PDB file of N, CA and C in Angstrom:
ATOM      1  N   UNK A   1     109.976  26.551  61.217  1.00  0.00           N
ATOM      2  CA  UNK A   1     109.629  27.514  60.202  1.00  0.00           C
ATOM      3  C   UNK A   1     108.125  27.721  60.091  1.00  0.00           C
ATOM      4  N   UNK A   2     107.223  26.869  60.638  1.00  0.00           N
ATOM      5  CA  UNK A   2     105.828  27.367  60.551  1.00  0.00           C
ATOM      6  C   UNK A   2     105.260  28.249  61.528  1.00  0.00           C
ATOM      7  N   UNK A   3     106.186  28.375  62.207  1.00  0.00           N
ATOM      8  CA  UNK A   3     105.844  29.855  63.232  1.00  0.00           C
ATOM      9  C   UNK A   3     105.650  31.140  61.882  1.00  0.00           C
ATOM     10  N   UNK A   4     107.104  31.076  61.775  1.00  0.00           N
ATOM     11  CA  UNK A   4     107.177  31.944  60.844  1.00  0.00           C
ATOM     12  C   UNK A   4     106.056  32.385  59.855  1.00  0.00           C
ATOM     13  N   UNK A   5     105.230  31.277  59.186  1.00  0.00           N
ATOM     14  CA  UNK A   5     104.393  31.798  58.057  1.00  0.00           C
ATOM     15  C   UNK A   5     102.987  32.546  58.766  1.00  0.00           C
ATOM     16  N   UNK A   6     103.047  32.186  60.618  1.00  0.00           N
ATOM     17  CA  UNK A   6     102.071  32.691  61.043  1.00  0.00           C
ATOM     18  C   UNK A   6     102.497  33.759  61.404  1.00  0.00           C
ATOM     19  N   UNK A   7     103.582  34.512  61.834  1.00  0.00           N
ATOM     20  CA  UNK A   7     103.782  36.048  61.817  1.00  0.00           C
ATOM     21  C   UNK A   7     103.692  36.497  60.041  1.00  0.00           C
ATOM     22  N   UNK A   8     103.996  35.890  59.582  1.00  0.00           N
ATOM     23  CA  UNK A   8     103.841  36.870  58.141  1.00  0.00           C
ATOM     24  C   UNK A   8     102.817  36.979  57.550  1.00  0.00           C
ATOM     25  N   UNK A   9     102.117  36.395  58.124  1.00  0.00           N
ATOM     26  CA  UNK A   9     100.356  36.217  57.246  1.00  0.00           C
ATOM     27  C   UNK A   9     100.071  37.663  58.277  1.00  0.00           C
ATOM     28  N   UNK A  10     100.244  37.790  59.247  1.00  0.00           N
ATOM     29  CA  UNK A  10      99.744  39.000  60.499  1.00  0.00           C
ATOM     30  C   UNK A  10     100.734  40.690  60.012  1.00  0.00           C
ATOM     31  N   UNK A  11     101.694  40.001  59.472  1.00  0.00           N
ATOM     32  CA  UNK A  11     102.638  41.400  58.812  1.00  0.00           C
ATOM     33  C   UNK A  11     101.305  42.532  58.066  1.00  0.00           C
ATOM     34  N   UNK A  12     100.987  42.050  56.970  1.00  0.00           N
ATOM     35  CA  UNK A  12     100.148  42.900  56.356  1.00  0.00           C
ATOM     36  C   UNK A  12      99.087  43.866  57.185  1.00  0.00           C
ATOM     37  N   UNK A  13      98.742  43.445  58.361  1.00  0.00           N
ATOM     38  CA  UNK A  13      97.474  43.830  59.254  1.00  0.00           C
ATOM     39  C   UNK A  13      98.436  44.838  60.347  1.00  0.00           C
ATOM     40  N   UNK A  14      99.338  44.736  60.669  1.00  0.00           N
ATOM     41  CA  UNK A  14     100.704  45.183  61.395  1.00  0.00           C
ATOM     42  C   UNK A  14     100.806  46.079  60.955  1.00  0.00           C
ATOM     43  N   UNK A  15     101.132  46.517  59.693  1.00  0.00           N
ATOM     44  CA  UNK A  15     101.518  47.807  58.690  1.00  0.00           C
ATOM     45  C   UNK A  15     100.201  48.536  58.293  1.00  0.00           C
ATOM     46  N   UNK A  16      98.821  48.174  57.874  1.00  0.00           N
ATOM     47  CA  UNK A  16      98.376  48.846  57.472  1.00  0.00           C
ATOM     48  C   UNK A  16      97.404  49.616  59.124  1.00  0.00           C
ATOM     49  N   UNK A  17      97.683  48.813  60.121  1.00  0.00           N
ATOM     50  CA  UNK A  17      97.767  49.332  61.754  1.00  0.00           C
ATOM     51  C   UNK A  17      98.636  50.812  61.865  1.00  0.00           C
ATOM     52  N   UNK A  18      99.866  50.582  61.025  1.00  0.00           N
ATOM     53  CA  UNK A  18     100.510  51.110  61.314  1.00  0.00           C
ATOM     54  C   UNK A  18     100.949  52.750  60.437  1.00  0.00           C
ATOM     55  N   UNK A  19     100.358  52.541  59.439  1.00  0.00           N
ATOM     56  CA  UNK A  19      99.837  53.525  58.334  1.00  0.00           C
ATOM     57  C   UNK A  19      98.431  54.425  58.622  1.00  0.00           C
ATOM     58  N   UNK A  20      98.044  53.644  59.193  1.00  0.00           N
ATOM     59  CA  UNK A  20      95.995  54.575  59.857  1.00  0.00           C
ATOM     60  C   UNK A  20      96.825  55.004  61.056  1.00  0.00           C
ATOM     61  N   UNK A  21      97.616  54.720  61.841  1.00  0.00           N
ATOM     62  CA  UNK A  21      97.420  55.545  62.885  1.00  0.00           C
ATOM     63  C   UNK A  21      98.608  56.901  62.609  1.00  0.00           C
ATOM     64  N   UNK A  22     100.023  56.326  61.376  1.00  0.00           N
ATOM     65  CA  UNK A  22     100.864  58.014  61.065  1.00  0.00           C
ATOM     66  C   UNK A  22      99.883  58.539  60.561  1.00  0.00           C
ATOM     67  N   UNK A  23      98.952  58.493  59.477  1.00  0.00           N
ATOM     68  CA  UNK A  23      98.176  59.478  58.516  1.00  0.00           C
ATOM     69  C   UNK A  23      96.924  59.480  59.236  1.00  0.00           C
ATOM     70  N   UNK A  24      96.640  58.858  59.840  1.00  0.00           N
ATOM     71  CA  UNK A  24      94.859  59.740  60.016  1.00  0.00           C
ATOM     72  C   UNK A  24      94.882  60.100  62.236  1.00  0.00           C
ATOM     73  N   UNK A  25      95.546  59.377  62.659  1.00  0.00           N
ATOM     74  CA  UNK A  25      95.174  59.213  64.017  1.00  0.00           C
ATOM     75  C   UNK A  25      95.876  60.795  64.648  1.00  0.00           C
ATOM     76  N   UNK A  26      97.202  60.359  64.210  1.00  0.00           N
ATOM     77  CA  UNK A  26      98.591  61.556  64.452  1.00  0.00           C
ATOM     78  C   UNK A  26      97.965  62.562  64.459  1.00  0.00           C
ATOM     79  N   UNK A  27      97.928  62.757  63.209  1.00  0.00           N
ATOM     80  CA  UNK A  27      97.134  64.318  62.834  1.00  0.00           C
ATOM     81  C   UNK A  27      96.591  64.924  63.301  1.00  0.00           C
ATOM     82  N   UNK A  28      94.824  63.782  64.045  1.00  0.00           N
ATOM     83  CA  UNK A  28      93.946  64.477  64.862  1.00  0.00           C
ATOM     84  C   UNK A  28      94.488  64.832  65.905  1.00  0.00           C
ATOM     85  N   UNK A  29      95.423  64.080  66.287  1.00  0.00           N
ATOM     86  CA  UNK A  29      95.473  64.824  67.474  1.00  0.00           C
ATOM     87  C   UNK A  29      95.922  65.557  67.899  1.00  0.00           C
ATOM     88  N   UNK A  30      97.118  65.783  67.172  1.00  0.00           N
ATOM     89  CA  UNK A  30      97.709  67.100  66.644  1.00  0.00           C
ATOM     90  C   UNK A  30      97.057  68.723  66.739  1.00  0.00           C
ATOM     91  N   UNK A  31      95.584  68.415  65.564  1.00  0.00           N
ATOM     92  CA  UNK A  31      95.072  69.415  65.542  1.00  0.00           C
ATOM     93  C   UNK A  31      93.902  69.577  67.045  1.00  0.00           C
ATOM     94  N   UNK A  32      93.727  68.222  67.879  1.00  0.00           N
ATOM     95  CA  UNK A  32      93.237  69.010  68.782  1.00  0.00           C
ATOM     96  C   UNK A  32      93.650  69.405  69.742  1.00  0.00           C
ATOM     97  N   UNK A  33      94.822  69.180  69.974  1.00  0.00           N
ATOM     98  CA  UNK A  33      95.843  69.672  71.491  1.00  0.00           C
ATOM     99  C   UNK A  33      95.772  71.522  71.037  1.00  0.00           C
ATOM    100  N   UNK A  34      95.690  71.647  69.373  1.00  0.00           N
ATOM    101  CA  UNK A  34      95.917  72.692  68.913  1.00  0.00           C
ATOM    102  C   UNK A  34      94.671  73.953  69.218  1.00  0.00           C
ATOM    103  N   UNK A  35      93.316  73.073  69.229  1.00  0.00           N
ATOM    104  CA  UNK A  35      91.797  73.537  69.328  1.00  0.00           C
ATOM    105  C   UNK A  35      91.853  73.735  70.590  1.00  0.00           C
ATOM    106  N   UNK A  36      92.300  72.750  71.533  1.00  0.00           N
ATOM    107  CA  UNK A  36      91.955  73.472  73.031  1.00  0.00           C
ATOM    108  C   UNK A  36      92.804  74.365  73.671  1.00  0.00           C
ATOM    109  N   UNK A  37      94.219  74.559  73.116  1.00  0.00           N
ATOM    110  CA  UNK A  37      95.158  75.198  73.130  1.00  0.00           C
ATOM    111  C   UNK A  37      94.319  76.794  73.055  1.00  0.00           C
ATOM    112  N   UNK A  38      93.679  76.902  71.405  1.00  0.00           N
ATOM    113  CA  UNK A  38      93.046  78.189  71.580  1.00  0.00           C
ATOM    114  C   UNK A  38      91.942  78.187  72.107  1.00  0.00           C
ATOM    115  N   UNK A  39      90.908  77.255  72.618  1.00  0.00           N
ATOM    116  CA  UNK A  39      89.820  77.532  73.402  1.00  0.00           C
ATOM    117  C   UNK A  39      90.720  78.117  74.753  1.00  0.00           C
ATOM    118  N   UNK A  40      91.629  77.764  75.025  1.00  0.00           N
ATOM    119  CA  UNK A  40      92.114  78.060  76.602  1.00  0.00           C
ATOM    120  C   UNK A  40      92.484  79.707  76.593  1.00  0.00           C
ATOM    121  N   UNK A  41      92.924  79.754  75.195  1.00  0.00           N
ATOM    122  CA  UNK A  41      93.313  81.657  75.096  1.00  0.00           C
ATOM    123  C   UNK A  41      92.018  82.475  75.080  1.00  0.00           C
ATOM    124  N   UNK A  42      90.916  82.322  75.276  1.00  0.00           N
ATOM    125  CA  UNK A  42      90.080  83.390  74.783  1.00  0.00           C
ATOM    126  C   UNK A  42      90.007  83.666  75.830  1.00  0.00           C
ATOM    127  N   UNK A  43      90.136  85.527  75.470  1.00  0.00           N
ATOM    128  CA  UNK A  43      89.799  86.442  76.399  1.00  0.00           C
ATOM    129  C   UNK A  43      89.093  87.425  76.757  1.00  0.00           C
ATOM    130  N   UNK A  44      88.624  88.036  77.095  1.00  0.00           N
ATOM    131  CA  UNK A  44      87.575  89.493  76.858  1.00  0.00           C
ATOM    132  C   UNK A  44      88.028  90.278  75.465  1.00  0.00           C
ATOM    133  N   UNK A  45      86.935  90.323  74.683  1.00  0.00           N
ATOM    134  CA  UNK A  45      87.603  91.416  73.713  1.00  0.00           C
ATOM    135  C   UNK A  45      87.910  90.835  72.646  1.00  0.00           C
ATOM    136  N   UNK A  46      88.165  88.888  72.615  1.00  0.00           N
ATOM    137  CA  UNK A  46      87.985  88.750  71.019  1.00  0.00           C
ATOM    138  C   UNK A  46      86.690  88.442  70.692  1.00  0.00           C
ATOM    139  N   UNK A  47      87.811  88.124  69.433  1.00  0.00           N
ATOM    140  CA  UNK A  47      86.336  88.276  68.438  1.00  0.00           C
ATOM    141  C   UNK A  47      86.861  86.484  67.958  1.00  0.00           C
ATOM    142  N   UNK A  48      85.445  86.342  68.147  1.00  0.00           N
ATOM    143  CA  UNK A  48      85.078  84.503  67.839  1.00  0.00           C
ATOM    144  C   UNK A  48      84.062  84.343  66.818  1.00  0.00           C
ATOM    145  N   UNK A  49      84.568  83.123  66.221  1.00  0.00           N
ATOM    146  CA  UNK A  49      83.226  82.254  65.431  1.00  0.00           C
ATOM    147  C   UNK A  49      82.617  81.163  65.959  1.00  0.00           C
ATOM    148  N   UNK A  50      81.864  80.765  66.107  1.00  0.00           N
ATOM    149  CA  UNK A  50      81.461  79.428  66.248  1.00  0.00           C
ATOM    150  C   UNK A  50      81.102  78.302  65.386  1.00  0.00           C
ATOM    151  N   UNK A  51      80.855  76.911  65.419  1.00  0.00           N
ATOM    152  CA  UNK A  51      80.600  76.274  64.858  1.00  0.00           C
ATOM    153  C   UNK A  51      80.028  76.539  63.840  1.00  0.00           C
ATOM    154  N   UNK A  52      78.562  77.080  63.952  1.00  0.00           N
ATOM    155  CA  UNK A  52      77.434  77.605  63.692  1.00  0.00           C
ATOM    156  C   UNK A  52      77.473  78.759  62.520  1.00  0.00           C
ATOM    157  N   UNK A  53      78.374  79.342  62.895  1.00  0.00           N
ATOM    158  CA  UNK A  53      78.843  80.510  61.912  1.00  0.00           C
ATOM    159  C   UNK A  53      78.596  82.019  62.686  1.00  0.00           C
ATOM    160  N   UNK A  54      78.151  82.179  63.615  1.00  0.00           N
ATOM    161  CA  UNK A  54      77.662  83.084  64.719  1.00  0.00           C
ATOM    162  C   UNK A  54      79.179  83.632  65.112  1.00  0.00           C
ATOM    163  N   UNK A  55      78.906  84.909  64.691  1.00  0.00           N
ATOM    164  CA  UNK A  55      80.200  85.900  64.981  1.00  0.00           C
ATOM    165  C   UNK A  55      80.052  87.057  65.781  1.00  0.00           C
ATOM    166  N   UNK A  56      80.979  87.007  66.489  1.00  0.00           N
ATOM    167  CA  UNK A  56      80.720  88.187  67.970  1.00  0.00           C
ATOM    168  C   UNK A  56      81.928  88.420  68.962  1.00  0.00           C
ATOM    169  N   UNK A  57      81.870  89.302  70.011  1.00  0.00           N
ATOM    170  CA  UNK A  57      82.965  89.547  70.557  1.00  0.00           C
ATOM    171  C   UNK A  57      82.839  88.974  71.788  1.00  0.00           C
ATOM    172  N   UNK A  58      83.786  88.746  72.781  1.00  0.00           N
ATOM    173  CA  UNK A  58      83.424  88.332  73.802  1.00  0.00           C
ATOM    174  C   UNK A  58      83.465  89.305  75.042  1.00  0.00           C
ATOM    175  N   UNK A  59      82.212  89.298  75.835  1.00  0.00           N
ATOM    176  CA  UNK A  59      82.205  90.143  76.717  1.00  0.00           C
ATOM    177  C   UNK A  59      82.482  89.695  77.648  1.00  0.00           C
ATOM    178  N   UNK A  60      82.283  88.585  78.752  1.00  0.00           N
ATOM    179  CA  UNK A  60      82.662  88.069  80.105  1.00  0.00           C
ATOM    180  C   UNK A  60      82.223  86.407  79.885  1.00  0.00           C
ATOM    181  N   UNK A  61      82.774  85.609  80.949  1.00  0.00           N
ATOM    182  CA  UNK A  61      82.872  84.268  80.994  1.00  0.00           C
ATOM    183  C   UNK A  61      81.767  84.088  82.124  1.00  0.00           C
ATOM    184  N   UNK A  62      81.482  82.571  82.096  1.00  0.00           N
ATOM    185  CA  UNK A  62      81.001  82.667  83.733  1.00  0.00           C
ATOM    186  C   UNK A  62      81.996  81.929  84.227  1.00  0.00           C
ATOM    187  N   UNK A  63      81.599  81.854  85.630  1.00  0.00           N
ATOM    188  CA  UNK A  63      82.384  81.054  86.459  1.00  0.00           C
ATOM    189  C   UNK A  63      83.060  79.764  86.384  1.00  0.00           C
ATOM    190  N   UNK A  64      82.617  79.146  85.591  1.00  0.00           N
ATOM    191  CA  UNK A  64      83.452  77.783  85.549  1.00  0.00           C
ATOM    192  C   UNK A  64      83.848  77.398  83.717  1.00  0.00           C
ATOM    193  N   UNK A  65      83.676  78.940  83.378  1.00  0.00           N
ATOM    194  CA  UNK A  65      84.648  79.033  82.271  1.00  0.00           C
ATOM    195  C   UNK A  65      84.428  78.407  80.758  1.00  0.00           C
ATOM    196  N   UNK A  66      83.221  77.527  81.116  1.00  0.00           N
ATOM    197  CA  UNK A  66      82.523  76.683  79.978  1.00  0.00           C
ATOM    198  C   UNK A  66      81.681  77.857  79.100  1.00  0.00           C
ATOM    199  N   UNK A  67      81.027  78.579  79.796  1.00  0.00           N
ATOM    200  CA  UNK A  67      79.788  79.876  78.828  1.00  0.00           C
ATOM    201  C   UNK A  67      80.815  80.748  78.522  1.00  0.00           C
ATOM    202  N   UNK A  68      80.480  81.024  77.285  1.00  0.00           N
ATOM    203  CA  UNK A  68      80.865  82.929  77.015  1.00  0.00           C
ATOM    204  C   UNK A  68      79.861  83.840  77.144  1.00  0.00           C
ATOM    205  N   UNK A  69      79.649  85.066  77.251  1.00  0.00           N
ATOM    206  CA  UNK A  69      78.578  86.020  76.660  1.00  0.00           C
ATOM    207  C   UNK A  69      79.135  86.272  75.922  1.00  0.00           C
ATOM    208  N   UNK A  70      78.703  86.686  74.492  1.00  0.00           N
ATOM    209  CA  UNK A  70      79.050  86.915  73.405  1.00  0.00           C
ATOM    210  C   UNK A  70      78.147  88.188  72.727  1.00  0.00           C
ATOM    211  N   UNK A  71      78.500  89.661  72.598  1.00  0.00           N
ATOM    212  CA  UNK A  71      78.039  90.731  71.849  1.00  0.00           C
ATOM    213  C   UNK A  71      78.234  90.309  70.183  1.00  0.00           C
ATOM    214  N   UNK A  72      76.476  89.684  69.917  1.00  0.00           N
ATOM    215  CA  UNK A  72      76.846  89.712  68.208  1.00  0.00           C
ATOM    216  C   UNK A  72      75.818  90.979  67.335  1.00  0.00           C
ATOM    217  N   UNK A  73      75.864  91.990  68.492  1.00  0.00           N
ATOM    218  CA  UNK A  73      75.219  93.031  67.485  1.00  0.00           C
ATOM    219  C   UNK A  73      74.792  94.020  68.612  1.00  0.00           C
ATOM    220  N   UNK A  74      74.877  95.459  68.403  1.00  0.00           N
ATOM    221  CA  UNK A  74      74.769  96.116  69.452  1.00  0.00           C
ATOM    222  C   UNK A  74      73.607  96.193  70.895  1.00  0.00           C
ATOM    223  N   UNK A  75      73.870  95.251  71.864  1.00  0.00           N
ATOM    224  CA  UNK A  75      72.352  95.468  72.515  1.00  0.00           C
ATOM    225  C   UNK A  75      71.810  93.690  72.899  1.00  0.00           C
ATOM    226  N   UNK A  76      72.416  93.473  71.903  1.00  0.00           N
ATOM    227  CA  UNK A  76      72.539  91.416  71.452  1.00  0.00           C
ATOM    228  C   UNK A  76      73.337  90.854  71.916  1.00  0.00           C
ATOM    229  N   UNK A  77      73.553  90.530  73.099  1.00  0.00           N
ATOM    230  CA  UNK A  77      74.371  89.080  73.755  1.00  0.00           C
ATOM    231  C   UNK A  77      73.732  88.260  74.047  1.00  0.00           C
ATOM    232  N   UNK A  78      74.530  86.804  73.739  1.00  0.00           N
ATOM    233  CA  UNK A  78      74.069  85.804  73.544  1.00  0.00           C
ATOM    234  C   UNK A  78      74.968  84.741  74.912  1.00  0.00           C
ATOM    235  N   UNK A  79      74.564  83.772  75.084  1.00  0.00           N
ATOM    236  CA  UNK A  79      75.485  82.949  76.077  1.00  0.00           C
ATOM    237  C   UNK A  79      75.885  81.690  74.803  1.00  0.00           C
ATOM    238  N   UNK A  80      77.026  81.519  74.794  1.00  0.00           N
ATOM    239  CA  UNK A  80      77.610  80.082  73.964  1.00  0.00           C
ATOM    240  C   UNK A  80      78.702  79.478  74.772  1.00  0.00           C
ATOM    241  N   UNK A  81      78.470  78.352  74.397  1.00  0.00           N
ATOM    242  CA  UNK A  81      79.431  77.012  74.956  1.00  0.00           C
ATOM    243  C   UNK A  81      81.000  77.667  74.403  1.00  0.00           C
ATOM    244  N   UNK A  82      82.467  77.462  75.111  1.00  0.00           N
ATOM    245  CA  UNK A  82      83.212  77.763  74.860  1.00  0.00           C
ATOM    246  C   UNK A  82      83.850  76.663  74.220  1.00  0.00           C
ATOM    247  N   UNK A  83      83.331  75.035  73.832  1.00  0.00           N
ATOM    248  CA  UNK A  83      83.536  74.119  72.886  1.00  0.00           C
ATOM    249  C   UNK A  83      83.012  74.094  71.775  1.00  0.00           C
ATOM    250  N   UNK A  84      82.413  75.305  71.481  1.00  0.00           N
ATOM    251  CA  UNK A  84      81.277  75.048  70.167  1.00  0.00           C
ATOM    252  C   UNK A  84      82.344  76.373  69.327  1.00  0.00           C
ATOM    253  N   UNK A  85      83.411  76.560  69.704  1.00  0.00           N
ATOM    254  CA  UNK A  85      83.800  78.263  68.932  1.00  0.00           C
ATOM    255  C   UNK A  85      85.261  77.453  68.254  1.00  0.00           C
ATOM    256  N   UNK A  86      85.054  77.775  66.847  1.00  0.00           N
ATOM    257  CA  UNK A  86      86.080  77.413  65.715  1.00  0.00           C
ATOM    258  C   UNK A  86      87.162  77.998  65.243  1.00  0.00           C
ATOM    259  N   UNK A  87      87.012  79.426  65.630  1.00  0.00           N
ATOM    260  CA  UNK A  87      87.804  80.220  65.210  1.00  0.00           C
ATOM    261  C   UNK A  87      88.271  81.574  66.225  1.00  0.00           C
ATOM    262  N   UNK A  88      88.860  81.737  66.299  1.00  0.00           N
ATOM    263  CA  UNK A  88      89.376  83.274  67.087  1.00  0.00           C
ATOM    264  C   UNK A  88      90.027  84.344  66.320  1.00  0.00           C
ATOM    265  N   UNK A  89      89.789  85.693  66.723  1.00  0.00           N
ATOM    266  CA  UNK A  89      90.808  86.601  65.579  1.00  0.00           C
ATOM    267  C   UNK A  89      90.833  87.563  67.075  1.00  0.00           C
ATOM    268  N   UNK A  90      92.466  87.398  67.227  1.00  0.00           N
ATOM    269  CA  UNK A  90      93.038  88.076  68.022  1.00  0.00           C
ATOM    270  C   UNK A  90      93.801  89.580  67.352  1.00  0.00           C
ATOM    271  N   UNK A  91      93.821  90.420  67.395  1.00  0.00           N
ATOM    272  CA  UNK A  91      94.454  91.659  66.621  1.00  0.00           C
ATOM    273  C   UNK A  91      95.037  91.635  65.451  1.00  0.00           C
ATOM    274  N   UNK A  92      93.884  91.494  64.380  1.00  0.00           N
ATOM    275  CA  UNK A  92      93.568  91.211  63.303  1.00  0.00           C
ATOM    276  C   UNK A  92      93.975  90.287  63.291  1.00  0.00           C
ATOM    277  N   UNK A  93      94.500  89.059  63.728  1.00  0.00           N
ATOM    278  CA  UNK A  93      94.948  87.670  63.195  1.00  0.00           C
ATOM    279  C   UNK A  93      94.170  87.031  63.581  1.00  0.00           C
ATOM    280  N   UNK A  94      93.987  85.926  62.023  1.00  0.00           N
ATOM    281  CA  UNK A  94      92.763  84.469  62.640  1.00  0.00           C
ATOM    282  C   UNK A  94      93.478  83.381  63.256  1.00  0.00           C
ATOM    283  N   UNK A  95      92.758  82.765  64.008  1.00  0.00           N
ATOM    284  CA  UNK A  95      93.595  81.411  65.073  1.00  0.00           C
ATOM    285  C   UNK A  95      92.542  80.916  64.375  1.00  0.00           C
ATOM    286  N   UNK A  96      93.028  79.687  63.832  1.00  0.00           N
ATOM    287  CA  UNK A  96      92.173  78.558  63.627  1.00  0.00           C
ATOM    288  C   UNK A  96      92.120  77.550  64.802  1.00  0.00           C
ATOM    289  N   UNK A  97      91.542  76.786  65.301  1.00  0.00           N
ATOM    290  CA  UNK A  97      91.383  75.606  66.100  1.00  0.00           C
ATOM    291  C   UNK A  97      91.655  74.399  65.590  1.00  0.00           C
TER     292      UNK A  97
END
């Protein structure tokens, strides 16, 4: 029986292991399969936010798909990271990340 009192002293540390990872771990990751899910949809023509708060449309990618050019005002393109963008609004609907 003194096995025993040494698994039960470890019970408490077991469960609250086991409580941080349903409520806080799950979740994240949840929401980021969800974030790269829509980083992977952007296409010519939406319209993005970024981190930053920088709002604009997207005009072309480069080649290895990481840059956007981004039109945030007529005449004004900008190059941004395609990990730094929070939000998407595809025909009139917002995608959150």
């Amino acid at each position: 029986m003194e096995g025993f009192g040494a698994i039960s002293g470890l019970l408490p540390f077991v469960l609250i292991f086991v409580l941080f990872f349903v409520l806080i771990i799950r979740p994240q990751q949840s929401r980021d399969k969800k974030h790269k899910a829509m980083l992977a949809d952007i296409d010519k023509g939406d319209i993005v936010v970024t981190s930053g708060g920088l709002h604009g449309r997207v005009e072309t990618t480069a080649d290895d798909g990481a840059v956007l050019k981004v039109s945030i005002a007529e005449g004004v393109r900008v190059d941004i990271l395609r990990s730094s963008i929070s939000f998407t609004k595809k025909g009139g609907e917002l995608i959150e990340g």
